[in-house]
Amino acid sequence: LPLIATNLLQVMFNMADVAVVGQFAGPLALGAVGSTTMINSLFVGMLIGFGGGINVVIAFHYGTKNSKNIVEAVHSAFLVSLIIGAIFFICGELSLKPLLLMLQTKPELIEDATLYLRILFLGLPALAVYNCGNAIYSASGNTRKPLIFLAISGVINVILNLFLNNIKAFRQFDLHQYQFFL
């Protein structure tokens, strides 16, 4: 159950972003974030699948109780995860606009959707490393620790969404119309 909850939470990050943006940033920002859901799901899904592959390799070595192979596999998995995350970041950055255009994103949403995806893609290397750690813990039978890490990062994600959206709203607030109060 913790493993299922972990994967569900990971996919729900974008949903939390949509909820917060929809509540505080307005319809255009909501449309921009919502238009990126398929792209976000694609990259997150590939990283979850990659983590599943790591899980199989580590579980095999864990089952054979060969500590040398476990250590080598763990080090290799972290290195490859970091490289895969960097490759996904670069590929995502290079394909932002073409992906949004292929998904027929409305022209008025492209700029905000591009910014949102850039922020998401910056986190892909860290997400790849997280999925690697998740796979390693899960292969050894510990599925609660990754769930706790993800739950904490989910709370931080929502707090940062609220904080950053409030900064954006404050910056757009026109003080000149309330000049008589000053």
Coordinates of N, CA and C in Angstrom, one line a residue, residues 26-127:
G26 N -5.8 32.8 -11.2 CA -6.7 33.2 -12.3 C -6.8 32.2 -13.4
P27 N -7.8 32.4 -14.3 CA -8.1 31.4 -15.3 C -7.0 31.2 -16.4
L28 N -6.2 32.2 -16.8 CA -5.2 32.0 -17.7 C -4.0 31.1 -17.2
A29 N -3.7 31.4 -15.9 CA -2.6 30.6 -15.3 C -3.1 29.2 -15.1
L30 N -4.4 29.0 -14.7 CA -4.9 27.7 -14.6 C -4.9 26.9 -15.9
G31 N -5.3 27.6 -17.0 CA -5.2 27.0 -18.3 C -3.8 26.6 -18.7
A32 N -2.8 27.5 -18.3 CA -1.5 27.2 -18.7 C -1.0 25.9 -17.9
V33 N -1.2 25.8 -16.7 CA -0.8 24.7 -15.9 C -1.5 23.4 -16.3
G34 N -2.8 23.6 -16.5 CA -3.6 22.4 -17.0 C -3.2 21.9 -18.3
S35 N -2.7 22.8 -19.2 CA -2.3 22.4 -20.5 C -1.0 21.6 -20.5
T36 N -0.3 21.6 -19.4 CA 1.0 20.9 -19.3 C 0.8 19.5 -18.7
T37 N -0.4 19.1 -18.3 CA -0.6 17.9 -17.5 C -0.1 16.6 -18.3
M38 N -0.4 16.6 -19.6 CA 0.0 15.4 -20.4 C 1.6 15.3 -20.5
I39 N 2.2 16.5 -20.7 CA 3.7 16.5 -20.8 C 4.3 16.1 -19.5
N40 N 3.8 16.7 -18.4 CA 4.3 16.3 -17.0 C 4.1 14.8 -16.8
S41 N 2.9 14.3 -17.1 CA 2.7 12.9 -16.8 C 3.6 12.0 -17.7
L42 N 3.9 12.4 -18.9 CA 4.8 11.6 -19.7 C 6.2 11.5 -19.1
F43 N 6.7 12.6 -18.6 CA 8.1 12.6 -18.0 C 8.1 11.9 -16.7
V44 N 7.1 12.2 -15.9 CA 7.0 11.5 -14.5 C 6.8 10.0 -14.7
G45 N 5.9 9.7 -15.6 CA 5.7 8.2 -15.9 C 6.9 7.5 -16.4
M46 N 7.7 8.1 -17.2 CA 9.0 7.5 -17.7 C 9.9 7.3 -16.5
L47 N 10.0 8.3 -15.6 CA 10.9 8.2 -14.5 C 10.4 7.2 -13.5
I48 N 9.1 7.0 -13.3 CA 8.6 6.0 -12.4 C 8.9 4.6 -13.0
G49 N 8.8 4.5 -14.4 CA 9.1 3.2 -15.0 C 10.6 2.9 -14.9
F50 N 11.4 3.9 -15.0 CA 12.9 3.8 -14.8 C 13.2 3.3 -13.4
G51 N 12.5 3.9 -12.4 CA 12.6 3.4 -11.1 C 12.2 2.0 -10.9
G52 N 11.2 1.6 -11.6 CA 10.8 0.2 -11.6 C 11.9 -0.8 -12.0
G53 N 12.6 -0.4 -13.1 CA 13.7 -1.2 -13.6 C 14.8 -1.2 -12.5
I54 N 15.1 -0.1 -11.9 CA 16.1 -0.1 -10.8 C 15.7 -1.1 -9.7
N55 N 14.4 -1.0 -9.4 CA 13.9 -1.9 -8.3 C 14.1 -3.3 -8.6
V56 N 13.9 -3.8 -9.8 CA 14.1 -5.2 -10.2 C 15.6 -5.6 -10.0
V57 N 16.5 -4.7 -10.5 CA 17.9 -5.0 -10.4 C 18.4 -5.1 -8.9
I58 N 18.0 -4.1 -8.2 CA 18.4 -4.1 -6.7 C 17.8 -5.3 -6.0
A59 N 16.5 -5.5 -6.2 CA 15.8 -6.6 -5.6 C 16.5 -8.0 -5.9
F60 N 16.9 -8.1 -7.1 CA 17.6 -9.4 -7.5 C 18.9 -9.5 -6.7
H61 N 19.7 -8.5 -6.7 CA 21.0 -8.5 -5.9 C 20.7 -8.6 -4.4
Y62 N 19.7 -8.0 -3.9 CA 19.3 -8.1 -2.5 C 18.9 -9.5 -2.2
G63 N 18.2 -10.2 -3.1 CA 17.8 -11.5 -2.9 C 18.9 -12.5 -2.9
T64 N 20.0 -12.2 -3.7 CA 21.1 -13.1 -3.7 C 22.1 -12.9 -2.5
K65 N 21.8 -11.8 -1.8 CA 22.6 -11.4 -0.6 C 24.0 -11.1 -1.0
N66 N 24.3 -10.6 -2.2 CA 25.6 -10.3 -2.6 C 25.8 -8.8 -2.4
S67 N 26.4 -8.5 -1.3 CA 26.6 -7.1 -0.9 C 27.4 -6.3 -1.9
K68 N 28.4 -6.9 -2.5 CA 29.3 -6.2 -3.5 C 28.4 -5.8 -4.7
N69 N 27.6 -6.7 -5.2 CA 26.8 -6.3 -6.3 C 25.7 -5.3 -6.0
I70 N 25.2 -5.4 -4.7 CA 24.2 -4.4 -4.3 C 24.8 -3.0 -4.3
V71 N 26.0 -2.9 -3.7 CA 26.7 -1.6 -3.7 C 27.0 -1.1 -5.1
E72 N 27.5 -1.9 -6.0 CA 27.7 -1.5 -7.3 C 26.4 -1.1 -8.1
A73 N 25.4 -1.8 -7.9 CA 24.1 -1.5 -8.5 C 23.5 -0.2 -8.0
V74 N 23.6 0.0 -6.7 CA 23.1 1.3 -6.1 C 23.9 2.5 -6.7
H75 N 25.2 2.4 -6.7 CA 26.0 3.5 -7.2 C 25.7 3.7 -8.7
S76 N 25.7 2.7 -9.4 CA 25.4 2.8 -10.9 C 24.0 3.4 -11.1
A77 N 23.0 2.9 -10.3 CA 21.6 3.4 -10.4 C 21.5 4.9 -10.2
F78 N 22.2 5.4 -9.1 CA 22.2 6.8 -8.8 C 22.9 7.6 -9.9
L79 N 24.0 7.1 -10.4 CA 24.7 7.9 -11.5 C 23.8 7.9 -12.7
V80 N 23.3 6.8 -13.1 CA 22.4 6.7 -14.3 C 21.2 7.6 -14.1
S81 N 20.6 7.5 -12.9 CA 19.4 8.3 -12.7 C 19.7 9.8 -12.8
L82 N 20.8 10.3 -12.3 CA 21.2 11.7 -12.5 C 21.4 12.0 -14.0
I83 N 22.0 11.1 -14.7 CA 22.2 11.4 -16.1 C 20.9 11.4 -16.9
I84 N 20.0 10.4 -16.6 CA 18.7 10.4 -17.2 C 17.9 11.6 -16.9
G85 N 17.9 12.1 -15.6 CA 17.2 13.3 -15.2 C 17.7 14.5 -16.0
A86 N 19.1 14.6 -16.2 CA 19.7 15.7 -16.9 C 19.3 15.6 -18.4
I87 N 19.3 14.4 -19.0 CA 18.8 14.2 -20.4 C 17.4 14.6 -20.5
F88 N 16.5 14.2 -19.6 CA 15.1 14.6 -19.7 C 15.0 16.1 -19.6
F89 N 15.8 16.7 -18.7 CA 15.7 18.2 -18.6 C 16.1 18.8 -19.9
I90 N 17.2 18.4 -20.5 CA 17.6 19.0 -21.8 C 16.6 18.7 -22.9
C91 N 16.1 17.5 -23.0 CA 15.1 17.2 -24.0 C 13.8 18.0 -23.8
G92 N 13.4 18.1 -22.5 CA 12.2 18.9 -22.2 C 12.4 20.3 -22.6
E93 N 13.5 20.9 -22.2 CA 13.8 22.3 -22.5 C 13.8 22.5 -24.0
L94 N 14.4 21.6 -24.8 CA 14.5 21.8 -26.2 C 13.2 21.6 -26.9
S95 N 12.3 20.8 -26.3 CA 11.0 20.5 -27.0 C 9.8 21.2 -26.4
L96 N 10.0 22.2 -25.5 CA 8.9 22.8 -24.9 C 7.8 23.3 -25.8
K97 N 8.2 24.2 -26.7 CA 7.2 24.8 -27.6 C 6.6 23.8 -28.6
P98 N 7.5 23.0 -29.2 CA 6.9 22.0 -30.1 C 5.9 21.0 -29.4
L99 N 6.2 20.6 -28.2 CA 5.2 19.8 -27.4 C 3.9 20.5 -27.2
L100 N 4.0 21.7 -26.7 CA 2.8 22.5 -26.4 C 2.0 22.8 -27.7
L101 N 2.7 23.0 -28.8 CA 2.0 23.2 -30.1 C 1.3 21.9 -30.6
M102 N 2.0 20.8 -30.4 CA 1.5 19.5 -30.8 C 0.2 19.2 -30.0
L103 N 0.2 19.6 -28.8 CA -1.0 19.4 -27.9 C -2.1 20.5 -28.2
Q104 N -1.8 21.4 -29.1 CA -2.8 22.4 -29.5 C -3.1 23.4 -28.3
T105 N -2.0 23.7 -27.6 CA -2.2 24.7 -26.5 C -2.6 26.0 -27.1
K106 N -3.5 26.7 -26.5 CA -4.0 28.0 -27.0 C -2.8 29.0 -26.9
P107 N -2.7 29.8 -27.9 CA -1.6 30.8 -28.0 C -1.5 31.7 -26.7
E108 N -2.6 32.1 -26.1 CA -2.5 32.9 -24.9 C -2.0 32.2 -23.7
L109 N -1.9 30.8 -23.8 CA -1.4 30.1 -22.6 C 0.1 29.6 -22.8
I110 N 0.6 29.8 -24.0 CA 1.9 29.2 -24.3 C 3.0 29.8 -23.4
E111 N 3.0 31.1 -23.2 CA 4.1 31.7 -22.4 C 4.1 31.2 -21.0
D112 N 2.9 31.2 -20.3 CA 2.9 30.7 -18.9 C 3.1 29.2 -18.8
A113 N 2.6 28.5 -19.8 CA 2.8 27.0 -19.8 C 4.3 26.7 -20.0
T114 N 5.0 27.5 -20.8 CA 6.4 27.3 -21.0 C 7.2 27.6 -19.7
L115 N 6.8 28.6 -19.0 CA 7.5 28.9 -17.8 C 7.3 27.8 -16.8
Y116 N 6.0 27.4 -16.7 CA 5.7 26.3 -15.7 C 6.5 25.0 -16.0
L117 N 6.5 24.7 -17.3 CA 7.3 23.5 -17.7 C 8.8 23.6 -17.4
R118 N 9.3 24.8 -17.7 CA 10.7 25.0 -17.4 C 11.0 24.7 -15.9
I119 N 10.1 25.2 -15.0 CA 10.3 25.0 -13.6 C 10.2 23.5 -13.3
L120 N 9.2 22.8 -13.9 CA 9.1 21.3 -13.7 C 10.3 20.6 -14.2
F121 N 10.8 21.0 -15.4 CA 12.0 20.3 -16.0 C 13.2 20.5 -15.2
L122 N 13.3 21.6 -14.5 CA 14.5 21.8 -13.6 C 14.5 20.8 -12.5
G123 N 13.4 20.3 -12.1 CA 13.3 19.3 -11.0 C 13.4 17.9 -11.5
L124 N 13.5 17.7 -12.8 CA 13.6 16.3 -13.3 C 14.8 15.5 -12.8
P125 N 16.0 16.1 -12.8 CA 17.1 15.3 -12.2 C 16.9 14.9 -10.7
A126 N 16.4 15.8 -9.9 CA 16.1 15.5 -8.5 C 15.0 14.4 -8.5
L127 N 14.0 14.5 -9.3 CA 12.9 13.5 -9.4 C 13.4 12.1 -9.8

